[in-house]
Amino acid sequence: MALYYYVNKQSGYNDNHVVHAAGCPHLPDMDNRLFLGSFYHVNAAILQAKKYYAGAIGCENCCPLNHSDPQASQLSVALKHTPPSR
Ligand SMILES: [Zn+2]
């Protein structure tokens, strides 16, 4: 089933722009998100988001990463090891 995906217009830490699926509790409000389209796979949505923001990554809550993509899992590890901002 295809889902609607959005990317956050505001960059987070590390200059990342987080991609969310519709219905995610972390979805930014209307003014701060960009509609990407409907996709069958989160990787396709992230690829589309990268056309707008090179630092686009999937939300850990709604966009579980495909472990067959080594680059994506590296990004996930990097994100988890980022210390919380003070
Ligand atoms: Zn999300």
PDB file of N, CA and C and ligand atoms in Angstrom:
ATOM      1  N   MET A   1       0.853  -1.198   0.000  1.00  0.00           N
ATOM      2  CA  MET A   1       0.000   0.000   0.000  1.00  0.00           C
ATOM      3  C   MET A   1       0.885   1.243   0.000  1.00  0.00           C
ATOM      4  N   ALA A   2       0.594   2.166  -0.873  1.00  0.00           N
ATOM      5  CA  ALA A   2       1.379   3.398  -0.932  1.00  0.00           C
ATOM      6  C   ALA A   2       0.991   4.324   0.215  1.00  0.00           C
ATOM      7  N   LEU A   3       1.967   5.043   0.718  1.00  0.00           N
ATOM      8  CA  LEU A   3       1.726   6.028   1.768  1.00  0.00           C
ATOM      9  C   LEU A   3       2.137   7.406   1.247  1.00  0.00           C
ATOM     10  N   TYR A   4       1.534   8.426   1.827  1.00  0.00           N
ATOM     11  CA  TYR A   4       1.967   9.792   1.528  1.00  0.00           C
ATOM     12  C   TYR A   4       3.187  10.115   2.383  1.00  0.00           C
ATOM     13  N   TYR A   5       4.160  10.738   1.757  1.00  0.00           N
ATOM     14  CA  TYR A   5       5.373  11.099   2.488  1.00  0.00           C
ATOM     15  C   TYR A   5       5.612  12.602   2.431  1.00  0.00           C
ATOM     16  N   TYR A   6       6.195  13.094   3.502  1.00  0.00           N
ATOM     17  CA  TYR A   6       6.529  14.518   3.635  1.00  0.00           C
ATOM     18  C   TYR A   6       7.965  14.644   4.108  1.00  0.00           C
ATOM     19  N   VAL A   7       8.594  15.782   3.779  1.00  0.00           N
ATOM     20  CA  VAL A   7       9.912  16.065   4.345  1.00  0.00           C
ATOM     21  C   VAL A   7       9.821  17.366   5.134  1.00  0.00           C
ATOM     22  N   ASN A   8      10.538  17.385   6.258  1.00  0.00           N
ATOM     23  CA  ASN A   8      10.556  18.578   7.102  1.00  0.00           C
ATOM     24  C   ASN A   8      11.369  19.669   6.404  1.00  0.00           C
ATOM     25  N   LYS A   9      10.787  20.845   6.235  1.00  0.00           N
ATOM     26  CA  LYS A   9      11.511  21.955   5.605  1.00  0.00           C
ATOM     27  C   LYS A   9      12.614  22.486   6.511  1.00  0.00           C
ATOM     28  N   GLN A  10      12.419  22.331   7.803  1.00  0.00           N
ATOM     29  CA  GLN A  10      13.424  22.803   8.756  1.00  0.00           C
ATOM     30  C   GLN A  10      14.459  21.704   8.955  1.00  0.00           C
ATOM     31  N   SER A  11      15.738  22.058   8.875  1.00  0.00           N
ATOM     32  CA  SER A  11      16.756  21.053   9.113  1.00  0.00           C
ATOM     33  C   SER A  11      16.931  20.844  10.601  1.00  0.00           C
ATOM     34  N   GLY A  12      17.172  19.599  10.976  1.00  0.00           N
ATOM     35  CA  GLY A  12      17.435  19.272  12.374  1.00  0.00           C
ATOM     36  C   GLY A  12      18.923  19.328  12.634  1.00  0.00           C
ATOM     37  N   TYR A  13      19.374  18.641  13.676  1.00  0.00           N
ATOM     38  CA  TYR A  13      20.808  18.590  13.948  1.00  0.00           C
ATOM     39  C   TYR A  13      21.491  17.866  12.784  1.00  0.00           C
ATOM     40  N   ASN A  14      22.751  18.173  12.559  1.00  0.00           N
ATOM     41  CA  ASN A  14      23.527  17.631  11.438  1.00  0.00           C
ATOM     42  C   ASN A  14      22.963  18.045  10.083  1.00  0.00           C
ATOM     43  N   ASP A  15      22.113  19.094  10.080  1.00  0.00           N
ATOM     44  CA  ASP A  15      21.571  19.580   8.817  1.00  0.00           C
ATOM     45  C   ASP A  15      20.697  18.538   8.119  1.00  0.00           C
ATOM     46  N   ASN A  16      20.095  17.652   8.892  1.00  0.00           N
ATOM     47  CA  ASN A  16      19.238  16.623   8.307  1.00  0.00           C
ATOM     48  C   ASN A  16      17.820  17.141   8.122  1.00  0.00           C
ATOM     49  N   HIS A  17      17.209  16.706   7.034  1.00  0.00           N
ATOM     50  CA  HIS A  17      15.793  16.986   6.820  1.00  0.00           C
ATOM     51  C   HIS A  17      15.058  15.655   6.920  1.00  0.00           C
ATOM     52  N   VAL A  18      14.203  15.520   7.904  1.00  0.00           N
ATOM     53  CA  VAL A  18      13.617  14.221   8.216  1.00  0.00           C
ATOM     54  C   VAL A  18      12.369  13.973   7.369  1.00  0.00           C
ATOM     55  N   VAL A  19      12.312  12.766   6.793  1.00  0.00           N
ATOM     56  CA  VAL A  19      11.168  12.346   5.984  1.00  0.00           C
ATOM     57  C   VAL A  19      10.186  11.585   6.869  1.00  0.00           C
ATOM     58  N   HIS A  20       8.880  11.938   6.753  1.00  0.00           N
ATOM     59  CA  HIS A  20       7.830  11.274   7.536  1.00  0.00           C
ATOM     60  C   HIS A  20       6.741  10.748   6.620  1.00  0.00           C
ATOM     61  N   ALA A  21       6.126   9.667   7.072  1.00  0.00           N
ATOM     62  CA  ALA A  21       4.927   9.177   6.402  1.00  0.00           C
ATOM     63  C   ALA A  21       3.714   9.863   7.025  1.00  0.00           C
ATOM     64  N   ALA A  22       2.636   9.993   6.243  1.00  0.00           N
ATOM     65  CA  ALA A  22       1.403  10.585   6.764  1.00  0.00           C
ATOM     66  C   ALA A  22       0.956   9.808   7.998  1.00  0.00           C
ATOM     67  N   GLY A  23       0.527  10.527   9.029  1.00  0.00           N
ATOM     68  CA  GLY A  23       0.036   9.886  10.243  1.00  0.00           C
ATOM     69  C   GLY A  23       1.087   9.735  11.318  1.00  0.00           C
ATOM     70  N   CYS A  24       2.340  10.044  11.006  1.00  0.00           N
ATOM     71  CA  CYS A  24       3.392   9.954  12.020  1.00  0.00           C
ATOM     72  C   CYS A  24       3.170  11.039  13.064  1.00  0.00           C
ATOM     73  N   PRO A  25       3.309  10.685  14.359  1.00  0.00           N
ATOM     74  CA  PRO A  25       3.128  11.708  15.415  1.00  0.00           C
ATOM     75  C   PRO A  25       4.187  12.796  15.370  1.00  0.00           C
ATOM     76  N   HIS A  26       5.310  12.541  14.688  1.00  0.00           N
ATOM     77  CA  HIS A  26       6.379  13.542  14.599  1.00  0.00           C
ATOM     78  C   HIS A  26       6.273  14.399  13.342  1.00  0.00           C
ATOM     79  N   LEU A  27       5.227  14.202  12.573  1.00  0.00           N
ATOM     80  CA  LEU A  27       5.039  14.967  11.339  1.00  0.00           C
ATOM     81  C   LEU A  27       4.997  16.461  11.662  1.00  0.00           C
ATOM     82  N   PRO A  28       5.807  17.265  10.959  1.00  0.00           N
ATOM     83  CA  PRO A  28       5.779  18.715  11.220  1.00  0.00           C
ATOM     84  C   PRO A  28       4.438  19.320  10.796  1.00  0.00           C
ATOM     85  N   ASP A  29       4.132  20.504  11.291  1.00  0.00           N
ATOM     86  CA  ASP A  29       2.858  21.114  10.885  1.00  0.00           C
ATOM     87  C   ASP A  29       2.928  21.579   9.430  1.00  0.00           C
ATOM     88  N   MET A  30       1.762  21.951   8.892  1.00  0.00           N
ATOM     89  CA  MET A  30       1.607  22.257   7.464  1.00  0.00           C
ATOM     90  C   MET A  30       2.673  23.203   6.921  1.00  0.00           C
ATOM     91  N   ASP A  31       3.011  24.241   7.711  1.00  0.00           N
ATOM     92  CA  ASP A  31       3.936  25.261   7.226  1.00  0.00           C
ATOM     93  C   ASP A  31       5.366  24.756   7.118  1.00  0.00           C
ATOM     94  N   ASN A  32       5.654  23.707   7.857  1.00  0.00           N
ATOM     95  CA  ASN A  32       7.046  23.262   7.942  1.00  0.00           C
ATOM     96  C   ASN A  32       7.318  21.962   7.207  1.00  0.00           C
ATOM     97  N   ARG A  33       6.350  21.510   6.408  1.00  0.00           N
ATOM     98  CA  ARG A  33       6.593  20.261   5.693  1.00  0.00           C
ATOM     99  C   ARG A  33       6.338  20.436   4.206  1.00  0.00           C
ATOM    100  N   LEU A  34       7.024  19.609   3.445  1.00  0.00           N
ATOM    101  CA  LEU A  34       6.907  19.638   1.994  1.00  0.00           C
ATOM    102  C   LEU A  34       6.385  18.275   1.552  1.00  0.00           C
ATOM    103  N   PHE A  35       5.297  18.270   0.790  1.00  0.00           N
ATOM    104  CA  PHE A  35       4.715  17.017   0.329  1.00  0.00           C
ATOM    105  C   PHE A  35       5.577  16.422  -0.781  1.00  0.00           C
ATOM    106  N   LEU A  36       5.967  15.164  -0.616  1.00  0.00           N
ATOM    107  CA  LEU A  36       6.847  14.513  -1.592  1.00  0.00           C
ATOM    108  C   LEU A  36       6.048  13.726  -2.627  1.00  0.00           C
ATOM    109  N   GLY A  37       4.951  13.132  -2.200  1.00  0.00           N
ATOM    110  CA  GLY A  37       4.158  12.282  -3.082  1.00  0.00           C
ATOM    111  C   GLY A  37       3.801  10.996  -2.366  1.00  0.00           C
ATOM    112  N   SER A  38       3.189  10.073  -3.081  1.00  0.00           N
ATOM    113  CA  SER A  38       2.886   8.776  -2.479  1.00  0.00           C
ATOM    114  C   SER A  38       3.854   7.740  -3.034  1.00  0.00           C
ATOM    115  N   PHE A  39       4.384   6.916  -2.122  1.00  0.00           N
ATOM    116  CA  PHE A  39       5.407   5.941  -2.495  1.00  0.00           C
ATOM    117  C   PHE A  39       5.087   4.606  -1.858  1.00  0.00           C
ATOM    118  N   TYR A  40       5.513   3.535  -2.534  1.00  0.00           N
ATOM    119  CA  TYR A  40       5.325   2.201  -1.981  1.00  0.00           C
ATOM    120  C   TYR A  40       6.432   1.834  -1.013  1.00  0.00           C
ATOM    121  N   HIS A  41       7.555   2.529  -1.131  1.00  0.00           N
ATOM    122  CA  HIS A  41       8.665   2.200  -0.233  1.00  0.00           C
ATOM    123  C   HIS A  41       9.311   3.478   0.271  1.00  0.00           C
ATOM    124  N   VAL A  42       9.686   3.437   1.543  1.00  0.00           N
ATOM    125  CA  VAL A  42      10.271   4.618   2.168  1.00  0.00           C
ATOM    126  C   VAL A  42      11.545   5.056   1.456  1.00  0.00           C
ATOM    127  N   ASN A  43      12.318   4.093   0.936  1.00  0.00           N
ATOM    128  CA  ASN A  43      13.547   4.475   0.239  1.00  0.00           C
ATOM    129  C   ASN A  43      13.263   5.362  -0.965  1.00  0.00           C
ATOM    130  N   ALA A  44      12.164   5.100  -1.661  1.00  0.00           N
ATOM    131  CA  ALA A  44      11.786   5.925  -2.803  1.00  0.00           C
ATOM    132  C   ALA A  44      11.440   7.346  -2.343  1.00  0.00           C
ATOM    133  N   ALA A  45      10.774   7.431  -1.200  1.00  0.00           N
ATOM    134  CA  ALA A  45      10.412   8.738  -0.657  1.00  0.00           C
ATOM    135  C   ALA A  45      11.663   9.521  -0.255  1.00  0.00           C
ATOM    136  N   ILE A  46      12.616   8.827   0.354  1.00  0.00           N
ATOM    137  CA  ILE A  46      13.848   9.498   0.781  1.00  0.00           C
ATOM    138  C   ILE A  46      14.643   9.956  -0.443  1.00  0.00           C
ATOM    139  N   LEU A  47      14.655   9.118  -1.480  1.00  0.00           N
ATOM    140  CA  LEU A  47      15.326   9.491  -2.723  1.00  0.00           C
ATOM    141  C   LEU A  47      14.727  10.776  -3.289  1.00  0.00           C
ATOM    142  N   GLN A  48      13.402  10.855  -3.267  1.00  0.00           N
ATOM    143  CA  GLN A  48      12.717  12.052  -3.746  1.00  0.00           C
ATOM    144  C   GLN A  48      13.074  13.258  -2.879  1.00  0.00           C
ATOM    145  N   ALA A  49      13.113  13.047  -1.564  1.00  0.00           N
ATOM    146  CA  ALA A  49      13.440  14.134  -0.640  1.00  0.00           C
ATOM    147  C   ALA A  49      14.853  14.658  -0.884  1.00  0.00           C
ATOM    148  N   LYS A  50      15.752  13.764  -1.283  1.00  0.00           N
ATOM    149  CA  LYS A  50      17.139  14.163  -1.529  1.00  0.00           C
ATOM    150  C   LYS A  50      17.258  15.100  -2.725  1.00  0.00           C
ATOM    151  N   LYS A  51      16.242  15.128  -3.585  1.00  0.00           N
ATOM    152  CA  LYS A  51      16.251  16.087  -4.687  1.00  0.00           C
ATOM    153  C   LYS A  51      16.090  17.511  -4.165  1.00  0.00           C
ATOM    154  N   TYR A  52      15.440  17.626  -3.000  1.00  0.00           N
ATOM    155  CA  TYR A  52      15.260  18.940  -2.384  1.00  0.00           C
ATOM    156  C   TYR A  52      16.350  19.219  -1.355  1.00  0.00           C
ATOM    157  N   TYR A  53      16.638  18.207  -0.553  1.00  0.00           N
ATOM    158  CA  TYR A  53      17.600  18.368   0.543  1.00  0.00           C
ATOM    159  C   TYR A  53      18.576  17.195   0.521  1.00  0.00           C
ATOM    160  N   ALA A  54      19.845  17.497   0.319  1.00  0.00           N
ATOM    161  CA  ALA A  54      20.850  16.426   0.240  1.00  0.00           C
ATOM    162  C   ALA A  54      20.922  15.639   1.541  1.00  0.00           C
ATOM    163  N   GLY A  55      20.578  16.289   2.646  1.00  0.00           N
ATOM    164  CA  GLY A  55      20.676  15.623   3.948  1.00  0.00           C
ATOM    165  C   GLY A  55      19.394  14.946   4.391  1.00  0.00           C
ATOM    166  N   ALA A  56      18.529  14.578   3.456  1.00  0.00           N
ATOM    167  CA  ALA A  56      17.269  13.949   3.822  1.00  0.00           C
ATOM    168  C   ALA A  56      17.487  12.554   4.405  1.00  0.00           C
ATOM    169  N   ILE A  57      16.801  12.265   5.507  1.00  0.00           N
ATOM    170  CA  ILE A  57      16.876  10.942   6.136  1.00  0.00           C
ATOM    171  C   ILE A  57      15.482  10.528   6.565  1.00  0.00           C
ATOM    172  N   GLY A  58      15.281   9.244   6.792  1.00  0.00           N
ATOM    173  CA  GLY A  58      13.990   8.732   7.232  1.00  0.00           C
ATOM    174  C   GLY A  58      13.819   8.888   8.729  1.00  0.00           C
ATOM    175  N   CYS A  59      12.598   9.217   9.145  1.00  0.00           N
ATOM    176  CA  CYS A  59      12.253   9.277  10.569  1.00  0.00           C
ATOM    177  C   CYS A  59      12.366   7.875  11.157  1.00  0.00           C
ATOM    178  N   GLU A  60      12.954   7.757  12.340  1.00  0.00           N
ATOM    179  CA  GLU A  60      13.112   6.437  12.958  1.00  0.00           C
ATOM    180  C   GLU A  60      11.778   5.851  13.382  1.00  0.00           C
ATOM    181  N   ASN A  61      10.816   6.712  13.616  1.00  0.00           N
ATOM    182  CA  ASN A  61       9.520   6.232  14.091  1.00  0.00           C
ATOM    183  C   ASN A  61       8.678   5.650  12.953  1.00  0.00           C
ATOM    184  N   CYS A  62       8.603   6.346  11.824  1.00  0.00           N
ATOM    185  CA  CYS A  62       7.665   5.940  10.783  1.00  0.00           C
ATOM    186  C   CYS A  62       8.359   5.413   9.537  1.00  0.00           C
ATOM    187  N   CYS A  63       9.675   5.535   9.443  1.00  0.00           N
ATOM    188  CA  CYS A  63      10.388   5.117   8.242  1.00  0.00           C
ATOM    189  C   CYS A  63      11.510   4.153   8.598  1.00  0.00           C
ATOM    190  N   PRO A  64      11.166   2.952   9.050  1.00  0.00           N
ATOM    191  CA  PRO A  64      12.211   1.981   9.387  1.00  0.00           C
ATOM    192  C   PRO A  64      13.087   1.720   8.177  1.00  0.00           C
ATOM    193  N   LEU A  65      14.384   1.737   8.404  1.00  0.00           N
ATOM    194  CA  LEU A  65      15.319   1.679   7.283  1.00  0.00           C
ATOM    195  C   LEU A  65      15.447   0.273   6.735  1.00  0.00           C
ATOM    196  N   ASN A  66      15.661   0.231   5.445  1.00  0.00           N
ATOM    197  CA  ASN A  66      15.908  -1.024   4.755  1.00  0.00           C
ATOM    198  C   ASN A  66      17.372  -1.404   4.964  1.00  0.00           C
ATOM    199  N   HIS A  67      17.592  -2.531   5.646  1.00  0.00           N
ATOM    200  CA  HIS A  67      18.968  -2.874   6.010  1.00  0.00           C
ATOM    201  C   HIS A  67      19.779  -3.381   4.831  1.00  0.00           C
ATOM    202  N   SER A  68      19.163  -3.563   3.699  1.00  0.00           N
ATOM    203  CA  SER A  68      19.925  -3.942   2.514  1.00  0.00           C
ATOM    204  C   SER A  68      20.630  -2.720   1.928  1.00  0.00           C
ATOM    205  N   ASP A  69      20.323  -1.543   2.446  1.00  0.00           N
ATOM    206  CA  ASP A  69      20.974  -0.327   1.993  1.00  0.00           C
ATOM    207  C   ASP A  69      22.019   0.081   3.030  1.00  0.00           C
ATOM    208  N   PRO A  70      23.297  -0.244   2.790  1.00  0.00           N
ATOM    209  CA  PRO A  70      24.323  -0.003   3.814  1.00  0.00           C
ATOM    210  C   PRO A  70      24.480   1.466   4.147  1.00  0.00           C
ATOM    211  N   GLN A  71      24.290   2.343   3.151  1.00  0.00           N
ATOM    212  CA  GLN A  71      24.448   3.769   3.425  1.00  0.00           C
ATOM    213  C   GLN A  71      23.379   4.256   4.388  1.00  0.00           C
ATOM    214  N   ALA A  72      22.162   3.770   4.201  1.00  0.00           N
ATOM    215  CA  ALA A  72      21.058   4.197   5.050  1.00  0.00           C
ATOM    216  C   ALA A  72      21.271   3.738   6.484  1.00  0.00           C
ATOM    217  N   SER A  73      21.752   2.500   6.689  1.00  0.00           N
ATOM    218  CA  SER A  73      21.939   2.026   8.060  1.00  0.00           C
ATOM    219  C   SER A  73      23.086   2.761   8.728  1.00  0.00           C
ATOM    220  N   GLN A  74      24.087   3.177   7.951  1.00  0.00           N
ATOM    221  CA  GLN A  74      25.159   3.983   8.533  1.00  0.00           C
ATOM    222  C   GLN A  74      24.616   5.315   9.035  1.00  0.00           C
ATOM    223  N   LEU A  75      23.732   5.897   8.257  1.00  0.00           N
ATOM    224  CA  LEU A  75      23.134   7.160   8.669  1.00  0.00           C
ATOM    225  C   LEU A  75      22.343   6.975   9.951  1.00  0.00           C
ATOM    226  N   SER A  76      21.645   5.842  10.052  1.00  0.00           N
ATOM    227  CA  SER A  76      20.850   5.567  11.241  1.00  0.00           C
ATOM    228  C   SER A  76      21.747   5.464  12.469  1.00  0.00           C
ATOM    229  N   VAL A  77      22.859   4.761  12.335  1.00  0.00           N
ATOM    230  CA  VAL A  77      23.800   4.616  13.445  1.00  0.00           C
ATOM    231  C   VAL A  77      24.337   5.987  13.841  1.00  0.00           C
ATOM    232  N   ALA A  78      24.708   6.790  12.844  1.00  0.00           N
ATOM    233  CA  ALA A  78      25.236   8.114  13.131  1.00  0.00           C
ATOM    234  C   ALA A  78      24.217   8.945  13.907  1.00  0.00           C
ATOM    235  N   LEU A  79      22.962   8.807  13.531  1.00  0.00           N
ATOM    236  CA  LEU A  79      21.905   9.579  14.175  1.00  0.00           C
ATOM    237  C   LEU A  79      21.739   9.162  15.635  1.00  0.00           C
ATOM    238  N   LYS A  80      21.760   7.847  15.888  1.00  0.00           N
ATOM    239  CA  LYS A  80      21.559   7.340  17.251  1.00  0.00           C
ATOM    240  C   LYS A  80      22.710   7.732  18.164  1.00  0.00           C
ATOM    241  N   HIS A  81      23.894   7.910  17.567  1.00  0.00           N
ATOM    242  CA  HIS A  81      25.039   8.229  18.400  1.00  0.00           C
ATOM    243  C   HIS A  81      25.264   9.723  18.559  1.00  0.00           C
ATOM    244  N   THR A  82      24.385  10.502  17.973  1.00  0.00           N
ATOM    245  CA  THR A  82      24.507  11.951  18.133  1.00  0.00           C
ATOM    246  C   THR A  82      24.055  12.334  19.533  1.00  0.00           C
ATOM    247  N   PRO A  83      24.906  13.024  20.270  1.00  0.00           N
ATOM    248  CA  PRO A  83      24.491  13.412  21.638  1.00  0.00           C
ATOM    249  C   PRO A  83      23.329  14.396  21.591  1.00  0.00           C
ATOM    250  N   PRO A  84      22.442  14.332  22.567  1.00  0.00           N
ATOM    251  CA  PRO A  84      21.301  15.274  22.586  1.00  0.00           C
ATOM    252  C   PRO A  84      21.797  16.711  22.712  1.00  0.00           C
ATOM    253  N   SER A  85      21.088  17.626  22.054  1.00  0.00           N
ATOM    254  CA  SER A  85      21.499  19.024  22.141  1.00  0.00           C
ATOM    255  C   SER A  85      21.153  19.584  23.509  1.00  0.00           C
ATOM    256  N   ARG A  86      21.961  20.500  24.002  1.00  0.00           N
ATOM    257  CA  ARG A  86      21.729  21.035  25.345  1.00  0.00           C
ATOM    258  C   ARG A  86      21.064  22.379  25.305  1.00  0.00           C
TER     259      ARG A  86
HETATM  260 ZN    ZN B   1       8.000  10.147  11.371  1.00  0.00          ZN
END
